[in-house]
PDB file of C-alpha atoms and ligand atoms in Angstrom:
ATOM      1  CA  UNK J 152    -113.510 -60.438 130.124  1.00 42.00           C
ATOM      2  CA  UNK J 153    -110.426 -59.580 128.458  1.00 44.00           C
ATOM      3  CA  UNK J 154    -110.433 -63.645 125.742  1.00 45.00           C
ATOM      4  CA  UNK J 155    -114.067 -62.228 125.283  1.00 48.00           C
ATOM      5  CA  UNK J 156    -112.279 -58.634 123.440  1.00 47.00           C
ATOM      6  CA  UNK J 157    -109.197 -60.943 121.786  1.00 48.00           C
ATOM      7  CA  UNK J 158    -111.571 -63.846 120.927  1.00 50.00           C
ATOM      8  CA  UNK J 159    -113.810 -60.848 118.650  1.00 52.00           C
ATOM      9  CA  UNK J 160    -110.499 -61.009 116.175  1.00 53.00           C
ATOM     10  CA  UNK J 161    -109.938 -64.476 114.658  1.00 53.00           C
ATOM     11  CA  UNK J 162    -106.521 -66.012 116.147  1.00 51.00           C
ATOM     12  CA  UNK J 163    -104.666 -66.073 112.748  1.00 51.00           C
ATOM     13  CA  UNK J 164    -105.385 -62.075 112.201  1.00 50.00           C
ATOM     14  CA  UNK J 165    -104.237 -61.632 115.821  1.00 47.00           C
ATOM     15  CA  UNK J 166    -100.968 -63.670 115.997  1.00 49.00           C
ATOM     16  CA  UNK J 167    -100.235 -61.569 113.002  1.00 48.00           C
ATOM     17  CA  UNK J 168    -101.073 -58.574 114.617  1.00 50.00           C
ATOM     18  CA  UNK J 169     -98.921 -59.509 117.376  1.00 47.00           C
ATOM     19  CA  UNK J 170     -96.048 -61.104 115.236  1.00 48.00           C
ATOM     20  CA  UNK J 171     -95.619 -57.613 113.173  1.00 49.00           C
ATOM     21  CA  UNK J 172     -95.736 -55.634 116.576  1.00 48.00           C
ATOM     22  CA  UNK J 173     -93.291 -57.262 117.939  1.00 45.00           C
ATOM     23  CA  UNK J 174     -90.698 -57.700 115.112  1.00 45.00           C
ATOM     24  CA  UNK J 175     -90.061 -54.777 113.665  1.00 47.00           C
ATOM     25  CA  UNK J 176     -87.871 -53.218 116.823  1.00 49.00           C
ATOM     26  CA  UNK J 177     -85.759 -56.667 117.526  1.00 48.00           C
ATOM     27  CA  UNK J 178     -83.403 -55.324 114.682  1.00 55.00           C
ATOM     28  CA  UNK J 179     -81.880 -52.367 116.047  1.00 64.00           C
ATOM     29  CA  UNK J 180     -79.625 -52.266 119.627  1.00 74.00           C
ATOM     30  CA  UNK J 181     -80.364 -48.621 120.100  1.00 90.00           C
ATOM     31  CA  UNK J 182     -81.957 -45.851 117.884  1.00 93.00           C
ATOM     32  CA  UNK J 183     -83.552 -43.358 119.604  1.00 94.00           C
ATOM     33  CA  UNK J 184     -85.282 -40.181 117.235  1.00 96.00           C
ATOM     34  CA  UNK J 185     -84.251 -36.636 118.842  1.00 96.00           C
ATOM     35  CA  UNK J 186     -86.474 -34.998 116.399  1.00 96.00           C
ATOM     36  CA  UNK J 187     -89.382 -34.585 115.640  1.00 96.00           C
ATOM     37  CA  UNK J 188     -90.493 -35.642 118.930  1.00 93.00           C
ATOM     38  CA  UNK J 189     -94.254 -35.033 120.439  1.00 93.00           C
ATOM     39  CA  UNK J 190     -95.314 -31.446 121.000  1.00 94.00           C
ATOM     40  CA  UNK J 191     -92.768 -29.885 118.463  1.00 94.00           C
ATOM     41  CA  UNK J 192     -94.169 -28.885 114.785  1.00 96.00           C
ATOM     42  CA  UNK J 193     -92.694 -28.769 111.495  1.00 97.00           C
ATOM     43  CA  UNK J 194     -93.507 -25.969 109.505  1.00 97.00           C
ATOM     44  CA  UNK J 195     -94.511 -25.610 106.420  1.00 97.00           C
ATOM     45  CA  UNK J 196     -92.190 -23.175 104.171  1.00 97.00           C
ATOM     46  CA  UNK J 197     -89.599 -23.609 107.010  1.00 96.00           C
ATOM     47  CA  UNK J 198     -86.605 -25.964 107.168  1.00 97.00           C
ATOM     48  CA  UNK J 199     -86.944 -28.560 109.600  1.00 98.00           C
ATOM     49  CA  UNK J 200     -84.749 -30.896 111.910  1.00 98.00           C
ATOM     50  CA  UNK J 201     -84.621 -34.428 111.874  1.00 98.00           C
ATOM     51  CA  UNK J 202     -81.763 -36.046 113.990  1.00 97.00           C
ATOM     52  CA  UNK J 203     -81.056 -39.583 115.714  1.00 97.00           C
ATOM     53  CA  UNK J 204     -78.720 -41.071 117.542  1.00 96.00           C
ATOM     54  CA  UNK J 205     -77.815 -45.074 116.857  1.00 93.00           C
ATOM     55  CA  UNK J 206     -75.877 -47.908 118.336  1.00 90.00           C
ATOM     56  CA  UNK J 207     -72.486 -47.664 116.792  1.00 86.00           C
ATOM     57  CA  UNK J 208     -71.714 -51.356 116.786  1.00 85.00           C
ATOM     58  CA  UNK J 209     -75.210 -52.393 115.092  1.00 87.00           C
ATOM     59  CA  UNK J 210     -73.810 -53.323 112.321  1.00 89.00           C
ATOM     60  CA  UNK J 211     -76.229 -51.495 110.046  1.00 92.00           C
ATOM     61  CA  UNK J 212     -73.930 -49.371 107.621  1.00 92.00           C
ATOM     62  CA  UNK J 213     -77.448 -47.514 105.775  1.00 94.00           C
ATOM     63  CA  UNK J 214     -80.537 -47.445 105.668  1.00 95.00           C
ATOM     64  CA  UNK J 215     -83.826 -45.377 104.433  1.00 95.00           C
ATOM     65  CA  UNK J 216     -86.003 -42.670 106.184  1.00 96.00           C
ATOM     66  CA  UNK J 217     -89.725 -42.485 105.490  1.00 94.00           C
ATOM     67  CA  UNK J 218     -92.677 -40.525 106.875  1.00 94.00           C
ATOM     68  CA  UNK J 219     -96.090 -41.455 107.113  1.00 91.00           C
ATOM     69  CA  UNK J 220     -98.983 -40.385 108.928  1.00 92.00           C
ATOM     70  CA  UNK J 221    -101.217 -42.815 111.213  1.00 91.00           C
ATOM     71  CA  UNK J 222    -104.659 -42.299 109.876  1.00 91.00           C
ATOM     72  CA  UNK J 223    -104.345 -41.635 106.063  1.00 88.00           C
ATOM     73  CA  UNK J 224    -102.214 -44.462 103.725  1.00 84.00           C
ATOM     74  CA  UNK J 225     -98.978 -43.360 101.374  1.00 82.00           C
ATOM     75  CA  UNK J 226     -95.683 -42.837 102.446  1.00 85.00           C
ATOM     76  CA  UNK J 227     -93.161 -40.155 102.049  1.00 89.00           C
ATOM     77  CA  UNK J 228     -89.953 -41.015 101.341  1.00 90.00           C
ATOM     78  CA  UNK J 229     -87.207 -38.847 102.630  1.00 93.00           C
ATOM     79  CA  UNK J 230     -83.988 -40.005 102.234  1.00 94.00           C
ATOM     80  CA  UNK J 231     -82.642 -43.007 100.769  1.00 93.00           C
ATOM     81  CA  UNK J 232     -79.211 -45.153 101.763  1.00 94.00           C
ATOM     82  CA  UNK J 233     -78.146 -42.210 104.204  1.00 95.00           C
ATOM     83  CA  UNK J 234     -74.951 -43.590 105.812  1.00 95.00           C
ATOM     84  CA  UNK J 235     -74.528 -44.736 109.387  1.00 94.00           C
ATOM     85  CA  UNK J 236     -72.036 -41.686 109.779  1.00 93.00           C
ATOM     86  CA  UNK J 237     -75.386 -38.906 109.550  1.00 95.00           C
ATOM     87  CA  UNK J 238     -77.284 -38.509 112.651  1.00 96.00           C
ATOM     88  CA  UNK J 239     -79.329 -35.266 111.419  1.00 96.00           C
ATOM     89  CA  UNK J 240     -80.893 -33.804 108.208  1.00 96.00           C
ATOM     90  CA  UNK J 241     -82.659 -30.802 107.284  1.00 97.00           C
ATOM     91  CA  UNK J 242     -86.067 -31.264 105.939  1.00 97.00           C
ATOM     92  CA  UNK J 243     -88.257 -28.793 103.907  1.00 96.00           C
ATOM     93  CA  UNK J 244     -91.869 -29.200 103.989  1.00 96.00           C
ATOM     94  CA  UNK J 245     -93.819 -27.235 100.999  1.00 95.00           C
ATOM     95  CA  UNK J 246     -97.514 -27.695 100.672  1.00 94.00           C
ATOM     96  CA  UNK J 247     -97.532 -31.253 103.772  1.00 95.00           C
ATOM     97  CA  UNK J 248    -101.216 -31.276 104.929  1.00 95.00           C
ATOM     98  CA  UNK J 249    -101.189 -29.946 108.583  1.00 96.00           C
ATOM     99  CA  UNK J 250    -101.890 -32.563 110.709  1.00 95.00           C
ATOM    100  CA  UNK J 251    -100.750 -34.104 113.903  1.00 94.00           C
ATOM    101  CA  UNK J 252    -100.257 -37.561 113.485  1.00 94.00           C
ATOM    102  CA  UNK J 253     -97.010 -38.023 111.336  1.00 96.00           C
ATOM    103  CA  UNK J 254     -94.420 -39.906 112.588  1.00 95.00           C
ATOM    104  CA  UNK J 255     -90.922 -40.987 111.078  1.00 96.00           C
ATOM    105  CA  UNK J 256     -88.998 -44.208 110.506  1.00 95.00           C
ATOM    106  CA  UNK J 257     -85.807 -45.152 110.087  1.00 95.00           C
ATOM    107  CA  UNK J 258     -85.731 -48.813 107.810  1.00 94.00           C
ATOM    108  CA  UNK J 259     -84.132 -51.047 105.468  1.00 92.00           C
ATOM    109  CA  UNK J 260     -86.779 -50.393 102.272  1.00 87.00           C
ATOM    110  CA  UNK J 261     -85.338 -53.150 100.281  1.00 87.00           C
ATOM    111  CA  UNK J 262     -86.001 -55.790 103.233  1.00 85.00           C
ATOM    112  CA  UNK J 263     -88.935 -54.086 104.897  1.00 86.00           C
ATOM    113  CA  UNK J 264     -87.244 -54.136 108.095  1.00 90.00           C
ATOM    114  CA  UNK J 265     -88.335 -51.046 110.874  1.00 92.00           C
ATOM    115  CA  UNK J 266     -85.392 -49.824 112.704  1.00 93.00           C
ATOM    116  CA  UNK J 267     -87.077 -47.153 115.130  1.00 94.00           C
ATOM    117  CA  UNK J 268     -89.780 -44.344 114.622  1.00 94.00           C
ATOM    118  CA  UNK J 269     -90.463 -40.869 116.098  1.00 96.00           C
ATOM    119  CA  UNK J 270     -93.133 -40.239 118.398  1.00 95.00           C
ATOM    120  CA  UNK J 271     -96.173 -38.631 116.047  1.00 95.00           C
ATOM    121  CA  UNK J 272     -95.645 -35.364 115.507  1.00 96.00           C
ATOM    122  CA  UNK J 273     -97.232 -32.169 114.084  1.00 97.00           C
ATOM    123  CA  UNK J 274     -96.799 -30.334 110.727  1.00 97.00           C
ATOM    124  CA  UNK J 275     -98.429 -27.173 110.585  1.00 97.00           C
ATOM    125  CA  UNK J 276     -98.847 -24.120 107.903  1.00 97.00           C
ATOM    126  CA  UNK J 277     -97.588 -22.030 110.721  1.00 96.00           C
ATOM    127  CA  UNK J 278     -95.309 -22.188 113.589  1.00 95.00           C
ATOM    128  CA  UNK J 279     -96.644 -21.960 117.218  1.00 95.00           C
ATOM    129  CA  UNK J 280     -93.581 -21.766 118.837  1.00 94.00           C
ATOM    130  CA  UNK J 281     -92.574 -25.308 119.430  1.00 95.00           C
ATOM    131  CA  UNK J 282     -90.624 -25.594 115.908  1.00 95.00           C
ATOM    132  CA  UNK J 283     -87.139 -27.454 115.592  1.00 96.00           C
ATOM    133  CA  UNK J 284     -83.782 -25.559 114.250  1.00 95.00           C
ATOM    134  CA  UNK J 285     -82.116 -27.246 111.618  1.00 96.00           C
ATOM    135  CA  UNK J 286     -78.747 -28.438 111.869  1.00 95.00           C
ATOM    136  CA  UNK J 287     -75.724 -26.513 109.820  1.00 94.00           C
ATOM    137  CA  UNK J 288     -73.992 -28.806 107.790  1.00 94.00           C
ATOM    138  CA  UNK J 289     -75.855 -31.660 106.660  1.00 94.00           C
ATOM    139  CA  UNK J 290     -77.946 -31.643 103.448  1.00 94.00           C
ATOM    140  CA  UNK J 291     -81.381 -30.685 103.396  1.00 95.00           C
ATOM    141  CA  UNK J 292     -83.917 -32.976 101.484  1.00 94.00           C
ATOM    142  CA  UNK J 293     -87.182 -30.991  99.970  1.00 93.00           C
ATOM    143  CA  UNK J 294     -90.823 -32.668 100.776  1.00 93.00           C
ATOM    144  CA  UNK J 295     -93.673 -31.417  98.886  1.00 90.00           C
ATOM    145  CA  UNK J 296     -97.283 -32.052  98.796  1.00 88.00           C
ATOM    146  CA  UNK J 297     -98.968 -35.396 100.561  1.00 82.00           C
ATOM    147  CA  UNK J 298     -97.825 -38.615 100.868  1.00 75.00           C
ATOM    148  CA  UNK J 299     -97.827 -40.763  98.190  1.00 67.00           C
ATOM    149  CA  UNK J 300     -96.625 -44.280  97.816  1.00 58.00           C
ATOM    150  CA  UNK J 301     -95.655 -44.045  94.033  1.00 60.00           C
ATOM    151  CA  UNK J 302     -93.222 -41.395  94.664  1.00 60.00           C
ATOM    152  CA  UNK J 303     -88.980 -42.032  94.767  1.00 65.00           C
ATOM    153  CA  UNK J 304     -86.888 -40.860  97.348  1.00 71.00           C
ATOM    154  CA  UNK J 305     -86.630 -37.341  97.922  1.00 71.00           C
ATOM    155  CA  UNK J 306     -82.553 -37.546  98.602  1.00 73.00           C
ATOM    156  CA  UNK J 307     -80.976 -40.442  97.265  1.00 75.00           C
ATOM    157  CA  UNK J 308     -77.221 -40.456  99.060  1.00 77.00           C
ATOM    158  CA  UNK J 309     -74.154 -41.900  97.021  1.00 68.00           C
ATOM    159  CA  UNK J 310     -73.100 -45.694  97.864  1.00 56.00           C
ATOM    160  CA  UNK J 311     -76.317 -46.661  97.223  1.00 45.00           C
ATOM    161  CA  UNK J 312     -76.749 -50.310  95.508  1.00 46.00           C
ATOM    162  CA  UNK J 313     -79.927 -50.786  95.323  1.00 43.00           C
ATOM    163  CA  UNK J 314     -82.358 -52.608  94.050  1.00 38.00           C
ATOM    164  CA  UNK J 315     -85.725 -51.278  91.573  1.00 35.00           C
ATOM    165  CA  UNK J 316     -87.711 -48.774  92.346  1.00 38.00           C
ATOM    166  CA  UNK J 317     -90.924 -51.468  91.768  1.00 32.00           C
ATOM    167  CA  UNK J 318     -89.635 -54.064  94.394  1.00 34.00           C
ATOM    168  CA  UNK J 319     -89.050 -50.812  97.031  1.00 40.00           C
ATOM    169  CA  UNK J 320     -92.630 -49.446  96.316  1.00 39.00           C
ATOM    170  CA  UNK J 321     -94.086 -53.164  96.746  1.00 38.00           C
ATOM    171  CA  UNK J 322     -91.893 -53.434 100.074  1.00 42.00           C
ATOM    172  CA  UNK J 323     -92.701 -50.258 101.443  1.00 47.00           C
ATOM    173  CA  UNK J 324     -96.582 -50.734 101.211  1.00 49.00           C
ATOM    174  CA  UNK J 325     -95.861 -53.688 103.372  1.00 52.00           C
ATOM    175  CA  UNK J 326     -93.781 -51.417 105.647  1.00 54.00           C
ATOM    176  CA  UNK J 327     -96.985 -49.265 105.894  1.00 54.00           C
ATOM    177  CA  UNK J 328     -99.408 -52.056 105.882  1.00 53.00           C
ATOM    178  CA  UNK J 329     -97.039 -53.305 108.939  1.00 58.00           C
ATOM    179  CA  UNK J 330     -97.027 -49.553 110.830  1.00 57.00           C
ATOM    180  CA  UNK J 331    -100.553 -49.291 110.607  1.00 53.00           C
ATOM    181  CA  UNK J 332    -101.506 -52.849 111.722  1.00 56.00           C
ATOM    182  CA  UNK J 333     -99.084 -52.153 115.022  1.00 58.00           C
ATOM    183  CA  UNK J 334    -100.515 -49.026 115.448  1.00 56.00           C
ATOM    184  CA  UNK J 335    -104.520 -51.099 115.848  1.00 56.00           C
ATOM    185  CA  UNK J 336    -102.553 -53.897 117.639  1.00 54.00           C
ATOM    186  CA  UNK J 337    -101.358 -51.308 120.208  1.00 54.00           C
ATOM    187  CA  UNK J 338    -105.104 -50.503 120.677  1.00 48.00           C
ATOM    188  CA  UNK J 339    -106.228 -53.792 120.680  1.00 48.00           C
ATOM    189  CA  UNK J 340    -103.968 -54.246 123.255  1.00 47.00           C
ATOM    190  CA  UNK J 341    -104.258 -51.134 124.891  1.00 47.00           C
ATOM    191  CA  UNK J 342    -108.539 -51.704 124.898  1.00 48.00           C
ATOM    192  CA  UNK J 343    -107.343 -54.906 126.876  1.00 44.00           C
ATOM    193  CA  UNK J 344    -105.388 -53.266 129.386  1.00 45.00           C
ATOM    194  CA  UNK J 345    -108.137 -50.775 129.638  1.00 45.00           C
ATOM    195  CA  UNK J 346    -110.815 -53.605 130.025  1.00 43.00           C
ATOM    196  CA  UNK J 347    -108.265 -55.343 132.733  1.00 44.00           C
TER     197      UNK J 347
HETATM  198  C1  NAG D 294     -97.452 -26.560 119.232  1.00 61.97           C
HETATM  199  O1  NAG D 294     -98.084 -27.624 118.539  1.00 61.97           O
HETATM  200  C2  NAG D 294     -97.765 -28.910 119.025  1.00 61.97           C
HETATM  201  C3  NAG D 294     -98.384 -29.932 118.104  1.00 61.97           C
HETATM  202  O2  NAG D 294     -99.724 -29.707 117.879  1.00 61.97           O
HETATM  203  C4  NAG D 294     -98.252 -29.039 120.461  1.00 61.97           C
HETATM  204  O3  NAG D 294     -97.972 -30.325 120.958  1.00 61.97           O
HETATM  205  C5  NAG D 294     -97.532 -28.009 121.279  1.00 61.97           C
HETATM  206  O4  NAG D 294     -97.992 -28.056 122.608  1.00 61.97           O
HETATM  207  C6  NAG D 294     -97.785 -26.606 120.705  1.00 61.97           C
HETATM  208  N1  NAG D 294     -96.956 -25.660 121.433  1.00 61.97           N
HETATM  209  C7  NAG D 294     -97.421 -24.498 121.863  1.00 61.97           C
HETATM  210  C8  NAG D 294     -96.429 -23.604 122.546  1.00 61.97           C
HETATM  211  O5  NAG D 294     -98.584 -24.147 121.684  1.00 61.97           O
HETATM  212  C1  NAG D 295     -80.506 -53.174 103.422  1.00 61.97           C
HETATM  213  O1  NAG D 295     -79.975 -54.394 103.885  1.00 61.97           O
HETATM  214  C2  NAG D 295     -79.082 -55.015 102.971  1.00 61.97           C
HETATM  215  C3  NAG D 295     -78.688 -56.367 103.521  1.00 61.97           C
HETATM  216  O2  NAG D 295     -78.470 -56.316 104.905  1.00 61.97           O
HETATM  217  C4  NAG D 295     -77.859 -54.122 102.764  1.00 61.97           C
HETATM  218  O3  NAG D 295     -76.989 -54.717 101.835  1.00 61.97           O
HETATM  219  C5  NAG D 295     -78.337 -52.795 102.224  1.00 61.97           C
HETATM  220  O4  NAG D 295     -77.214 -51.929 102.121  1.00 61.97           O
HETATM  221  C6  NAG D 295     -79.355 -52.197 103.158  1.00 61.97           C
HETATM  222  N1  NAG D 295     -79.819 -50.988 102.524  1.00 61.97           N
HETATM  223  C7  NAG D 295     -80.177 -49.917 103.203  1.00 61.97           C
HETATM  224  C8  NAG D 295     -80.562 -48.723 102.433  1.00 61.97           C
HETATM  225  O5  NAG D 295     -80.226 -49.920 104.410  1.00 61.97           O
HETATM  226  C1  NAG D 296    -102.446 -25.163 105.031  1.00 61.97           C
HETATM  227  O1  NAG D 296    -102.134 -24.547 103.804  1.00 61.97           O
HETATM  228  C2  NAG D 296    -102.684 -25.224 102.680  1.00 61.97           C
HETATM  229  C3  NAG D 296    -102.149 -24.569 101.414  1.00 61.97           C
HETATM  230  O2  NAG D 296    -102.172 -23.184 101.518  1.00 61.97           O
HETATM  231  C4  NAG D 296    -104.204 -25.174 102.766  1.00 61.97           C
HETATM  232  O3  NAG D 296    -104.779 -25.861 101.683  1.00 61.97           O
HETATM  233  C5  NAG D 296    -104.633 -25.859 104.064  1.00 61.97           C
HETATM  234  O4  NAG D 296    -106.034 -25.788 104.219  1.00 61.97           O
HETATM  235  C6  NAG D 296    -103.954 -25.216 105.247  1.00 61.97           C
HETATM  236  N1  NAG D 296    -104.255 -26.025 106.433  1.00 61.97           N
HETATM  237  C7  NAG D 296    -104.562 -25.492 107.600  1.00 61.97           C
HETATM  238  C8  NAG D 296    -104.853 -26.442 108.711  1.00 61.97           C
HETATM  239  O5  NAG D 296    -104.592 -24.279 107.779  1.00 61.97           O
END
């Protein structure tokens, strides 16, 4: 029963499937997100946490954080080459769309590669109790208004030697294109399970 659901998608469209599911998280030893996490909010007109914890010996010196929601397209980019030192920054949400399926990563923009991501979470206009506290001490990056793909980096942090904006924006729509297809592989896959 379970070849008839998987034989529905054409093999080529589901080995990719599969292949970007699974590659994305072989890059990273350990990288867990501390917040947001599922059932806290980010506020609106409130300053917000966003903190990590990472392998110390993964050899990644940098890298990019993004937010994106799972059921509308365009990105948000939050913070650009923050340094392997960081494990927390402040965010400030003005005028996000409420919803309750955003969800962070952490990633190498220039080489599309997906580190880790948060659990979706909830922004909302107005808190309900289950908000973060943001950290003292480490910058705070602004976010205004919905995602949007054409947009730079919110905080762009010193070191950086990067490459054009144009090459980012082209890799980060494959980033997305790559979240969202392992977000419908994990239901295809979950639909089999289900069916099993
Ligand atoms: C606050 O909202 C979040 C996200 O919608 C939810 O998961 C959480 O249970 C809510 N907390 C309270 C105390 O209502
Ligand atoms: C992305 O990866 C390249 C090569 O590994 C590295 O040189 C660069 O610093 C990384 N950039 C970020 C922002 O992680
Ligand atoms: C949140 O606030 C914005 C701007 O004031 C408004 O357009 C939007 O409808 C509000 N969303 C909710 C869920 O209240």
């Amino acid at each position: 029963m379970h070849f008839r659901l998987f034989s529905l998608i054409p093999p080529s469209v589901l080995s990719f499937l599969l292949a970007w599911y699974l590659i994305p998280f072989a890059k990273a030893d350990y990288w867990a997100v501390n917040s947001p996490t599922t059932g806290v909010e980010w506020v609106n007109g409130q300053t917000n946490l966003l903190s990590w914890t990472k392998g110390l010996l993964d050899g990644i010196d940098e890298f990019d954080v993004e937010m994106q929601r799972l059921s509308v397209a365009g990105l948000t980019y939050i913070a650009h080459n923050v340094p392997a030192s960081m494990s927390s920054l402040n965010v400030y949400l003005q005028n996000v769309p409420a919803a309750d399926d955003y969800y962070v990563m952490f990633v190498n923009s220039s080489h599309g590669i997906l580190y880790a991501s948060s659990p979706s979470f909830a922004i909302a206009n107005t808190s309900n109790g289950s908000t973060t506290t943001p950290a003292s001490g480490v910058p705070t990056v602004t976010i205004s208004g919905a995602p949007n793909p054409t947009d730079l980096f919110a905080t762009t942090f010193a070191g950086s030697s990067s490459g054009g904006t144009g090459w980012r924006a082209v890799q980060d729509s494959s980033l997305q294109i790559m979240a969202v297809l392992s977000a419908m592989a994990m239901c295809v896959l979950g639909g089999v399970l289900t069916v099993l």
